[in-house]
Amino acid sequence: MAHEPEPHALDAEAVRTWSSLAVAALGRARTDIDAINVYPVADADTGTNLYLTAESADRALTEALAAAAPGVTDGTAPAASLPEAVRAYAHGALIGARGNSGTILAQLLRGVADVLGADPAGRAPGPLLAQALVRAAEEAYQAVAHPVEGTMLTVAGAAARAAQSAAGTAAEVARAAYDGARAALAETPEQLAALGRAGVVDAGGCGLVAVLGALWQALSGEEPRPDPVRGPAVPLERDPEPCAQQEGGPGYEVIYLLEASEEAVAGLRATLDGLGDSLVVVGGEGLWNVHVHVDDPGAAVEAGVEAGRPYRIRITHFGDERRRASAPRAQRAVVAVVQGEGLAALCGEAGATTVPARPGEPPAVAELVDAVRRAHAREVVLLAGGAELRAAAVAAAEQARADGVRVAVIPTRSGVQSLAALAVHDPQAGFDEDVVTMTAAAGATRYGELAVAERQSFTSAGICQAGDVLGLIDGDVAVIGAGLPETAEAVLKRMLGSGGELVTLVLGPEVPDALAARLEAYVQQSHLAVDTVTYHGGRHSAPLLIGVE
């Protein structure tokens, strides 16, 4: 039997508990919230976006607490302070915010951090939390270009007013905020015509109620009991085709992180407000998350370039999302985690739904779950794409299975193994047969990789110095060289020493085609029966990947 968490004081441990409970609550409610998403765009993704945002916040918080208490693995109280914890939590939400609702949630958490992140010494926890929730609502309203009542903002404002009126402990303030939010949520269909026509409460508000319920549970140890009719993730009356409720409006959603000054962002707001709607700009201190719905996504990105440095740019066409949500599920799909834009394009051409893995930024469990959802199939083969991603892939598969999707994880350890698996994928075969065939193809592919040493280090091939070229075979350093061409040839020679019929070369973005020509010439001269194929890995890929099968 699961035990309810013990109540906490308003400290870093409470923030950690709040975060984990919020992720769990949004994970449970995600599908129901998606189903009632009719405003501002009926694209059935509000629950997923809130979940992905909360998961990003939780990951950043976990990393911050681990850094504050290195070596602590037994779950004891973190060494981080309350200000450090809430700032990390808000920052994680900012950099991982997804969609309109996720961006607003990120600003709400930033408002909380602006109060709790200041020195709270000597202040009573209850009034301090109430002030944080008031600041959160104020900042969320300010972040939205044209606030609309009957939405997540309304629920946040009601929670803040209830918290401000409460007297007592932090747990009692959190309970008041939760109750105020639930009452406001029930009234949203009367405030917003789109909700009233669909017979649902606001989807973003549902998610916020779940987050506030997690806060109360973290501080009190009591589990929220949703209203049997109008609970935090239960629609008043589910519409069978929510995506048909709204037509018209801008065709694209554009989201990006932006490094820029406050003055530049003020000009950006004015520019984007003239391009579209649903404009939300959150953040501060030089880092912002920009969200807008437009018909000209290029102009929205260009405005970001003029303001500063935009990155992690995501452009979604609403028509594609609506068609996917309303289309029948495919029988089977492949989801592949891939490092390198060129490799991602190759896998996409082969029919896979891809998840980008950037150096130092492995995808989170929630991103993998989202990719399985986007694949929109009854059966999914998930290619992990790296040894370090296997645990996340397994966790994502478990969550997808809870949604009724049959998922098998193939623990590919390199992009070339994923390519080999995709090459033999047969959607007409039985699921188990297809998985076995793909697994065998991946396992029969030896993989090599070239990397550049960042510092002196001991390796399985000896001591390397900063700047040395490292040749890895099946994950272990096998060759240490001074230059890329000779190291690559030495690695390929070793790999072909145990046989092979096909060599796959994937060149990094700064590697000349002359290297591929040199390696192809070596294969032709020394291994006449072996074929060679070359691809470009694109941005974010390793300098060189080698596959031998």
Coordinates of C-alpha atoms in Angstrom, one line a residue:
M1 CA 0.0 0.0 0.0
A2 CA 1.3 3.4 -0.9
H3 CA 2.0 5.8 2.0
E4 CA 1.0 9.4 1.9
P5 CA 4.0 11.8 2.1
E6 CA 4.7 13.3 5.5
P7 CA 4.0 17.1 5.6
H8 CA 6.9 19.4 5.2
A9 CA 7.9 22.9 6.3
L10 CA 8.2 25.5 3.6
D11 CA 11.7 24.5 2.6
A12 CA 13.7 22.9 -0.2
E13 CA 12.4 19.5 0.6
A14 CA 8.8 20.8 0.3
V15 CA 9.6 22.1 -3.1
R16 CA 11.1 18.8 -4.1
T17 CA 8.0 17.0 -2.9
W18 CA 5.7 19.5 -4.6
S19 CA 7.5 19.1 -7.9
S20 CA 7.3 15.3 -7.9
L21 CA 3.7 15.3 -6.9
A22 CA 2.8 17.8 -9.5
V23 CA 4.5 15.7 -12.2
A24 CA 2.6 12.6 -11.0
A25 CA -0.8 14.5 -10.9
L26 CA -0.4 16.0 -14.4
G27 CA 0.7 12.6 -15.7
R28 CA -2.5 11.0 -14.4
A29 CA -4.6 13.9 -15.7
R30 CA -2.9 14.5 -19.0
T31 CA -5.2 12.5 -21.2
D32 CA -8.4 14.0 -19.6
I33 CA -7.0 17.5 -19.9
D34 CA -6.0 17.0 -23.5
A35 CA -9.6 15.8 -24.2
I36 CA -11.2 19.1 -23.0
N37 CA -8.7 21.4 -24.7
V38 CA -10.9 23.8 -26.8
Y39 CA -9.3 27.2 -26.1
P40 CA -7.4 29.1 -27.4
V41 CA -6.9 26.4 -30.0
A42 CA -8.6 23.0 -30.0
D43 CA -5.4 21.0 -30.5
A44 CA -5.8 18.5 -27.7
D45 CA -2.4 19.1 -26.2
T46 CA -2.8 21.2 -23.0
G47 CA -2.4 18.3 -20.6
T48 CA 0.6 17.1 -22.4
N49 CA 2.2 20.6 -22.6
L50 CA 1.7 21.1 -18.8
Y51 CA 3.1 17.7 -18.1
L52 CA 6.2 18.3 -20.2
T53 CA 6.7 21.7 -18.6
A54 CA 6.4 20.3 -15.1
E55 CA 8.7 17.4 -16.0
S56 CA 11.4 19.9 -17.2
A57 CA 11.0 21.9 -14.0
D58 CA 11.4 18.7 -11.9
R59 CA 14.5 17.6 -13.8
A60 CA 16.2 21.0 -13.2
L61 CA 15.3 20.9 -9.6
T62 CA 16.6 17.4 -9.1
E63 CA 19.9 18.3 -10.8
A64 CA 20.2 21.4 -8.6
L65 CA 19.5 19.5 -5.4
A66 CA 22.0 16.8 -6.4
A67 CA 24.7 19.4 -7.1
A68 CA 24.0 21.0 -3.7
A69 CA 24.5 17.6 -1.9
P70 CA 26.9 15.5 -4.0
G71 CA 27.1 11.9 -3.0
V72 CA 23.7 11.9 -1.3
T73 CA 21.7 9.0 -2.8
D74 CA 19.4 7.9 0.0
G75 CA 16.7 10.5 -0.5
T76 CA 17.5 12.4 2.7
A77 CA 16.8 16.1 3.0
P78 CA 18.6 18.2 0.4
A79 CA 21.4 20.6 1.4
A80 CA 20.0 23.3 -0.9
S81 CA 18.2 26.3 0.5
L82 CA 14.6 27.3 -0.2
P83 CA 15.7 30.1 -2.5
E84 CA 18.0 27.8 -4.5
A85 CA 15.3 25.2 -4.9
V86 CA 12.5 27.5 -6.1
R87 CA 14.9 29.3 -8.5
A88 CA 16.0 26.0 -10.0
Y89 CA 12.4 24.9 -10.2
A90 CA 11.2 28.0 -12.0
H91 CA 14.2 28.0 -14.3
G92 CA 13.5 24.4 -15.4
A93 CA 10.0 25.4 -16.2
L94 CA 11.1 28.4 -18.2
I95 CA 13.5 26.5 -20.4
G96 CA 11.2 23.6 -21.0
A97 CA 7.8 25.4 -21.2
R98 CA 5.6 24.0 -23.9
G99 CA 2.5 25.6 -25.4
N100 CA 0.4 28.4 -24.1
S101 CA -0.5 26.7 -20.9
G102 CA 3.0 25.6 -20.1
T103 CA 4.4 29.0 -20.7
I104 CA 1.9 30.5 -18.3
L105 CA 2.8 27.8 -15.7
A106 CA 6.4 28.8 -16.1
Q107 CA 5.7 32.4 -15.3
L108 CA 3.5 31.4 -12.3
L109 CA 6.5 29.5 -10.9
R110 CA 8.7 32.4 -11.6
G111 CA 6.4 34.6 -9.6
V112 CA 6.6 32.2 -6.7
A113 CA 10.4 32.1 -7.0
D114 CA 10.6 35.9 -7.0
V115 CA 9.1 35.9 -3.5
L116 CA 10.4 32.6 -2.0
G117 CA 13.7 33.1 -3.7
A118 CA 14.4 36.2 -1.8
D119 CA 15.8 35.8 1.8
P120 CA 12.8 34.4 3.7
A121 CA 14.5 34.4 7.1
G122 CA 12.3 35.6 9.9
R123 CA 9.1 35.6 7.9
A124 CA 6.1 33.5 8.8
P125 CA 5.7 30.7 6.1
G126 CA 1.9 31.2 5.7
P127 CA 1.9 34.9 4.7
L128 CA 5.1 34.3 2.7
L129 CA 3.4 31.6 0.6
A130 CA 0.3 33.8 0.1
Q131 CA 2.5 36.7 -1.1
A132 CA 4.2 34.3 -3.5
L133 CA 0.9 33.1 -5.0
V134 CA -0.3 36.7 -5.4
R135 CA 3.0 37.6 -7.2
A136 CA 2.6 34.6 -9.4
A137 CA -0.8 35.6 -10.6
E138 CA 0.2 39.2 -11.2
E139 CA 3.2 38.2 -13.3
A140 CA 1.2 35.7 -15.3
Y141 CA -1.4 38.3 -16.2
Q142 CA 1.4 40.7 -17.2
A143 CA 3.1 38.1 -19.4
V144 CA 0.0 37.5 -21.5
A145 CA -0.5 40.2 -24.1
H146 CA -4.3 40.1 -24.0
P147 CA -5.6 38.3 -20.9
V148 CA -8.9 36.5 -21.2
E149 CA -11.1 35.6 -18.3
G150 CA -12.4 32.0 -17.9
T151 CA -8.9 30.7 -18.4
M152 CA -5.9 29.5 -16.5
L153 CA -5.3 33.1 -15.5
T154 CA -8.7 33.4 -13.8
V155 CA -8.0 30.3 -11.8
A156 CA -4.6 31.6 -10.8
G157 CA -6.1 34.9 -9.7
A158 CA -8.8 33.2 -7.6
A159 CA -6.2 31.0 -6.0
A160 CA -4.1 34.1 -5.1
R161 CA -7.1 35.9 -3.6
A162 CA -8.1 32.9 -1.5
A163 CA -4.5 32.5 -0.3
Q164 CA -4.3 36.2 0.6
S165 CA -7.5 35.9 2.7
A166 CA -6.4 32.8 4.5
A167 CA -4.6 33.0 7.9
G168 CA -2.5 30.3 9.4
T169 CA 0.3 27.9 8.3
A170 CA 1.7 27.4 4.8
A171 CA -0.4 24.2 4.5
E172 CA -3.6 26.1 5.4
V173 CA -2.7 28.8 2.8
A174 CA -2.1 26.2 0.2
R175 CA -5.4 24.5 1.0
A176 CA -7.2 27.8 0.6
A177 CA -5.5 28.5 -2.7
Y178 CA -6.5 25.0 -3.9
D179 CA -10.1 25.4 -2.9
G180 CA -10.3 28.8 -4.5
A181 CA -8.9 27.5 -7.7
R182 CA -11.3 24.6 -7.8
A183 CA -14.3 27.0 -7.3
A184 CA -13.0 29.3 -10.0
L185 CA -12.5 26.4 -12.4
A186 CA -16.1 25.3 -12.1
E187 CA -17.2 28.8 -13.2
T188 CA -15.0 29.0 -16.3
P189 CA -17.7 27.7 -18.7
E190 CA -19.9 30.6 -17.8
Q191 CA -17.1 33.1 -18.4
L192 CA -15.8 31.9 -21.7
A193 CA -18.2 31.1 -24.5
A194 CA -16.0 28.5 -26.2
L195 CA -16.0 26.4 -23.0
G196 CA -19.7 26.8 -22.4
R197 CA -20.5 25.6 -26.0
A198 CA -18.3 22.6 -25.5
G199 CA -19.6 21.8 -22.0
V200 CA -16.1 21.7 -20.4
V201 CA -14.1 23.6 -17.9
D202 CA -10.8 25.3 -18.9
A203 CA -8.1 22.8 -19.7
G204 CA -5.2 25.0 -18.5
G205 CA -7.2 25.7 -15.3
C206 CA -7.6 22.0 -14.7
G207 CA -3.8 21.6 -14.8
L208 CA -3.2 24.5 -12.5
V209 CA -5.7 23.0 -10.0
A210 CA -3.7 19.8 -10.1
V211 CA -0.4 21.7 -9.5
L212 CA -2.0 23.5 -6.5
G213 CA -3.4 20.3 -5.1
A214 CA 0.2 18.9 -5.2
L215 CA 1.4 22.0 -3.3
W216 CA -1.2 21.4 -0.6
Q217 CA -0.4 17.7 -0.4
A218 CA 3.4 18.5 -0.1
L219 CA 2.8 20.8 2.8
S220 CA 0.0 18.9 4.6
G221 CA 0.5 15.3 3.8
E222 CA -3.2 15.1 2.9
E223 CA -4.2 13.9 -0.6
P224 CA -6.6 16.1 -2.5
R225 CA -10.0 14.7 -3.1
P226 CA -11.4 15.9 -6.4
D227 CA -15.0 16.9 -6.6
P228 CA -16.9 13.9 -8.1
V229 CA -18.4 16.1 -10.8
R230 CA -16.0 18.9 -11.4
G231 CA -12.6 17.6 -10.2
P232 CA -9.3 19.0 -11.3
A233 CA -9.1 16.9 -14.4
V234 CA -12.7 15.8 -15.0
P235 CA -14.7 17.6 -17.8
L236 CA -18.2 18.7 -17.1
E237 CA -19.3 16.8 -20.2
R238 CA -16.6 15.4 -22.5
D239 CA -17.2 16.4 -26.1
P240 CA -16.5 13.5 -28.5
E241 CA -14.7 15.7 -31.0
P242 CA -13.1 18.6 -29.1
C243 CA -10.8 19.5 -32.1
A244 CA -13.8 20.5 -34.2
Q245 CA -14.9 23.2 -31.8
Q246 CA -12.8 26.0 -33.2
E247 CA -11.9 26.9 -36.7
G248 CA -10.0 29.9 -38.1
G249 CA -7.3 31.8 -36.3
P250 CA -3.5 31.7 -37.0
G251 CA -2.2 28.5 -38.5
Y252 CA 1.1 28.1 -36.6
E253 CA 2.4 28.0 -33.0
V254 CA 5.9 29.4 -32.6
I255 CA 7.9 28.9 -29.4
Y256 CA 11.6 29.7 -28.7
L257 CA 14.0 30.6 -26.0
L258 CA 15.5 34.0 -26.4
E259 CA 18.6 35.7 -24.9
A260 CA 17.8 39.4 -25.0
S261 CA 17.6 42.5 -22.9
E262 CA 14.4 43.7 -21.3
E263 CA 14.3 46.7 -23.7
A264 CA 14.7 44.5 -26.7
V265 CA 11.9 42.2 -25.4
A266 CA 9.5 45.1 -25.0
G267 CA 10.0 45.8 -28.7
L268 CA 9.6 42.2 -29.6
R269 CA 6.2 42.0 -27.7
A270 CA 4.9 44.9 -29.9
T271 CA 6.1 43.3 -33.1
L272 CA 4.7 39.8 -32.3
D273 CA 1.4 41.3 -31.1
G274 CA 0.9 42.7 -34.6
L275 CA 1.7 39.3 -36.2
G276 CA -0.7 37.1 -34.4
D277 CA -2.4 36.2 -31.1
S278 CA -2.0 34.1 -27.9
L279 CA 1.2 36.0 -27.2
V280 CA 2.9 35.1 -24.0
V281 CA 6.5 36.2 -23.2
V282 CA 7.9 35.0 -19.8
G283 CA 11.2 35.1 -18.0
G284 CA 13.6 37.8 -17.2
E285 CA 17.3 38.5 -16.4
G286 CA 18.3 38.0 -20.0
L287 CA 16.5 34.7 -20.7
W288 CA 12.9 34.5 -22.1
N289 CA 10.5 32.0 -23.4
V290 CA 8.4 33.3 -26.3
H291 CA 5.1 31.8 -27.4
V292 CA 2.8 33.1 -30.1
H293 CA 0.2 31.9 -32.7
V294 CA 0.9 33.4 -36.2
D295 CA 0.3 32.8 -39.9
D296 CA 3.9 33.7 -40.7
P297 CA 6.2 31.7 -38.5
G298 CA 9.3 33.0 -40.4
A299 CA 8.4 36.6 -39.4
A300 CA 8.0 35.5 -35.7
V301 CA 11.4 33.9 -35.7
E302 CA 13.0 36.9 -37.5
A303 CA 11.6 39.2 -34.9
G304 CA 13.4 37.1 -32.3
V305 CA 16.6 37.4 -34.2
E306 CA 16.3 41.2 -34.3
A307 CA 15.7 41.2 -30.5
G308 CA 18.5 38.8 -29.5
R309 CA 19.5 35.2 -29.9
P310 CA 16.6 32.8 -30.3
Y311 CA 17.2 29.0 -30.0
R312 CA 15.3 25.8 -29.4
I313 CA 12.8 27.0 -32.0
R314 CA 9.7 24.9 -32.3
I315 CA 7.1 25.6 -35.0
T316 CA 3.8 23.5 -35.0
H317 CA 1.2 23.6 -37.7
F318 CA -2.2 23.4 -36.1
G319 CA -3.8 21.7 -39.1
D320 CA -1.3 18.8 -38.7
E321 CA -2.2 18.6 -35.0
R322 CA -5.9 18.6 -35.6
R323 CA -5.6 15.9 -38.3
R324 CA -3.5 13.8 -36.1
A325 CA -5.9 14.1 -33.2
S326 CA -8.9 13.2 -35.3
A327 CA -7.3 10.6 -37.6
P328 CA -7.6 6.9 -36.7
R329 CA -4.5 5.4 -35.0
A330 CA -2.0 3.6 -37.2
Q331 CA -1.4 0.0 -36.3
R332 CA 2.4 0.5 -35.7
A333 CA 5.0 3.2 -35.6
V334 CA 8.6 3.7 -34.8
V335 CA 10.0 6.4 -32.5
A336 CA 13.7 7.0 -32.7
V337 CA 15.9 9.1 -30.4
V338 CA 18.5 10.6 -32.7
Q339 CA 21.5 12.9 -32.2
G340 CA 22.0 15.1 -35.3
E341 CA 19.5 16.9 -37.5
G342 CA 20.7 15.0 -40.6
L343 CA 20.2 11.7 -39.0
A344 CA 16.8 12.8 -37.7
A345 CA 15.8 13.6 -41.3
L346 CA 17.0 10.2 -42.5
C347 CA 15.0 8.5 -39.8
G348 CA 12.0 10.7 -40.6
E349 CA 12.2 9.7 -44.3
A350 CA 12.2 6.1 -43.2
G351 CA 8.9 6.8 -41.4
A352 CA 10.0 7.2 -37.8
T353 CA 8.8 9.9 -35.4
T354 CA 12.1 11.4 -34.2
V355 CA 13.2 12.9 -30.8
P356 CA 16.3 15.1 -31.0
A357 CA 19.1 14.4 -28.5
R358 CA 21.6 17.3 -28.4
P359 CA 25.1 16.9 -26.8
G360 CA 24.7 17.3 -23.1
E361 CA 20.9 17.6 -23.4
P362 CA 19.4 14.1 -23.5
P363 CA 15.6 14.1 -23.9
A364 CA 13.5 13.6 -20.8
V365 CA 11.0 10.9 -20.2
A366 CA 8.1 13.3 -20.9
E367 CA 9.6 14.1 -24.3
L368 CA 9.7 10.4 -25.2
V369 CA 6.1 10.0 -24.0
D370 CA 5.1 12.9 -26.1
A371 CA 6.8 11.4 -29.2
V372 CA 4.9 8.1 -28.6
R373 CA 1.7 10.2 -28.5
R374 CA 2.6 12.0 -31.7
A375 CA 3.2 8.7 -33.4
H376 CA -0.5 8.0 -32.9
A377 CA -0.3 4.3 -33.2
R378 CA -1.6 1.2 -31.3
E379 CA 1.9 -0.3 -31.4
V380 CA 5.2 1.5 -31.1
V381 CA 8.8 0.4 -31.4
L382 CA 11.0 2.8 -29.4
L383 CA 14.7 3.0 -30.5
A384 CA 16.6 4.4 -27.4
G385 CA 19.6 5.8 -29.4
G386 CA 22.1 5.6 -26.6
A387 CA 23.1 3.5 -23.5
E388 CA 22.4 6.5 -21.3
L389 CA 18.9 6.8 -22.6
R390 CA 17.7 3.3 -22.0
A391 CA 16.3 4.0 -18.5
A392 CA 14.3 7.0 -19.9
A393 CA 13.0 4.9 -22.8
V394 CA 11.9 2.1 -20.5
A395 CA 10.1 4.6 -18.2
A396 CA 8.4 6.3 -21.2
A397 CA 7.3 2.9 -22.5
E398 CA 5.7 2.1 -19.1
Q399 CA 3.7 5.4 -19.2
A400 CA 2.6 4.8 -22.8
R401 CA 1.4 1.3 -21.9
A402 CA -0.8 2.9 -19.2
D403 CA -2.4 4.8 -22.0
G404 CA -3.2 1.6 -23.9
V405 CA -0.2 1.7 -26.3
R406 CA 1.8 -1.5 -26.9
V407 CA 5.4 -0.5 -26.7
A408 CA 8.7 -2.3 -27.1
V409 CA 12.1 -0.7 -26.4
I410 CA 15.1 -1.7 -28.6
P411 CA 18.2 -0.5 -26.7
T412 CA 20.1 0.9 -29.7
R413 CA 23.3 2.5 -28.5
S414 CA 24.2 4.6 -31.6
G415 CA 22.5 6.3 -34.5
V416 CA 23.9 3.7 -36.9
Q417 CA 22.3 0.9 -34.9
S418 CA 19.0 2.8 -35.2
L419 CA 19.4 3.1 -39.0
A420 CA 20.1 -0.7 -39.2
A421 CA 16.9 -1.4 -37.2
L422 CA 14.8 0.9 -39.4
A423 CA 16.2 -0.7 -42.5
V424 CA 14.5 -4.0 -41.6
H425 CA 11.4 -2.6 -40.0
D426 CA 8.3 -4.4 -41.5
P427 CA 5.0 -2.9 -40.4
Q428 CA 3.1 -5.8 -42.1
A429 CA 4.9 -8.5 -39.9
G430 CA 3.6 -9.4 -36.5
F431 CA 4.7 -7.0 -33.7
D432 CA 6.9 -9.5 -31.9
E433 CA 8.5 -10.7 -35.1
D434 CA 9.2 -7.1 -36.2
V435 CA 10.8 -6.3 -32.9
V436 CA 13.0 -9.4 -32.9
T437 CA 14.1 -8.7 -36.5
M438 CA 14.9 -5.0 -35.7
T439 CA 16.7 -5.9 -32.5
A440 CA 18.8 -8.5 -34.3
A441 CA 19.8 -6.0 -37.0
A442 CA 20.8 -3.4 -34.4
G443 CA 22.7 -5.9 -32.3
A444 CA 24.6 -7.2 -35.4
T445 CA 25.8 -3.6 -36.1
R446 CA 29.2 -2.7 -34.5
Y447 CA 29.4 1.0 -34.0
G448 CA 32.3 3.4 -33.8
E449 CA 32.5 7.1 -33.0
L450 CA 35.2 9.8 -33.1
A451 CA 35.3 12.5 -30.4
V452 CA 37.8 15.1 -29.4
A453 CA 39.2 14.9 -25.8
E454 CA 38.4 18.0 -23.7
R455 CA 41.1 17.3 -21.1
Q456 CA 43.7 14.9 -20.0
S457 CA 42.2 11.6 -19.0
F458 CA 42.8 7.9 -18.5
T459 CA 41.1 5.7 -21.1
S460 CA 41.0 2.0 -22.0
A461 CA 43.6 2.8 -24.7
G462 CA 45.9 4.8 -22.5
I463 CA 46.3 8.4 -21.4
C464 CA 44.9 11.1 -23.7
Q465 CA 45.6 14.8 -23.7
A466 CA 43.2 17.7 -24.4
G467 CA 42.7 17.9 -28.2
D468 CA 43.5 14.3 -28.9
V469 CA 41.1 12.5 -31.3
L470 CA 39.5 9.5 -29.6
G471 CA 38.3 6.5 -31.6
L472 CA 35.6 4.6 -29.8
I473 CA 34.4 1.1 -30.7
D474 CA 31.2 -0.2 -29.1
G475 CA 31.5 2.5 -26.5
D476 CA 35.1 2.0 -25.4
V477 CA 38.1 4.1 -26.4
A478 CA 40.2 1.9 -28.8
V479 CA 42.4 4.4 -30.5
I480 CA 44.0 7.7 -29.5
G481 CA 45.3 9.8 -32.4
A482 CA 46.5 13.2 -33.3
G483 CA 44.3 13.8 -36.4
L484 CA 40.8 12.9 -37.5
P485 CA 41.6 11.1 -40.8
E486 CA 44.3 8.7 -39.5
T487 CA 42.3 7.9 -36.3
A488 CA 39.1 7.3 -38.4
E489 CA 41.0 4.9 -40.6
A490 CA 42.5 3.1 -37.6
V491 CA 39.1 2.6 -36.1
L492 CA 37.6 1.4 -39.3
K493 CA 40.5 -1.1 -39.8
R494 CA 39.9 -2.6 -36.4
M495 CA 36.2 -2.8 -36.9
L496 CA 36.5 -4.6 -40.2
G497 CA 39.0 -7.0 -38.7
S498 CA 36.2 -9.1 -37.5
G499 CA 34.3 -9.0 -40.8
G500 CA 31.4 -7.1 -42.3
E501 CA 29.4 -6.6 -45.4
L502 CA 28.3 -2.9 -45.1
V503 CA 30.0 0.2 -43.7
T504 CA 27.9 3.2 -42.8
L505 CA 29.6 6.5 -42.4
V506 CA 27.8 9.5 -40.8
L507 CA 29.8 12.7 -41.1
G508 CA 29.6 15.6 -38.5
P509 CA 28.8 19.1 -39.6
E510 CA 32.4 20.3 -39.7
V511 CA 34.0 17.1 -41.2
P512 CA 34.9 17.4 -44.9
D513 CA 33.7 15.0 -47.5
A514 CA 37.3 14.2 -48.2
L515 CA 37.4 12.1 -45.1
A516 CA 34.5 9.9 -46.4
A517 CA 36.4 9.6 -49.7
R518 CA 39.5 8.4 -47.9
L519 CA 37.6 5.8 -45.9
E520 CA 35.7 4.6 -48.9
A521 CA 39.0 4.2 -50.8
Y522 CA 40.4 2.2 -47.9
V523 CA 37.4 -0.1 -47.9
Q524 CA 37.5 -0.6 -51.7
Q525 CA 41.3 -1.4 -51.6
S526 CA 41.3 -3.7 -48.5
H527 CA 37.8 -5.2 -48.4
L528 CA 36.5 -5.7 -51.9
A529 CA 33.2 -7.4 -50.9
V530 CA 32.2 -4.6 -48.5
D531 CA 29.9 -1.8 -49.6
T532 CA 30.0 1.7 -48.1
V533 CA 27.3 4.3 -47.7
T534 CA 27.8 7.9 -46.4
Y535 CA 25.3 10.3 -44.8
H536 CA 25.7 13.7 -43.2
G537 CA 24.7 13.8 -39.6
G538 CA 24.0 17.5 -39.6
R539 CA 24.1 19.9 -36.7
H540 CA 24.5 18.4 -33.2
S541 CA 25.9 15.1 -34.5
A542 CA 29.3 13.6 -33.5
P543 CA 32.3 14.3 -35.7
L544 CA 32.0 10.8 -37.2
L545 CA 29.9 7.7 -36.7
I546 CA 30.9 4.4 -38.2
G547 CA 28.6 1.3 -38.5
V548 CA 29.7 -2.1 -39.6
E549 CA 27.1 -4.8 -40.3

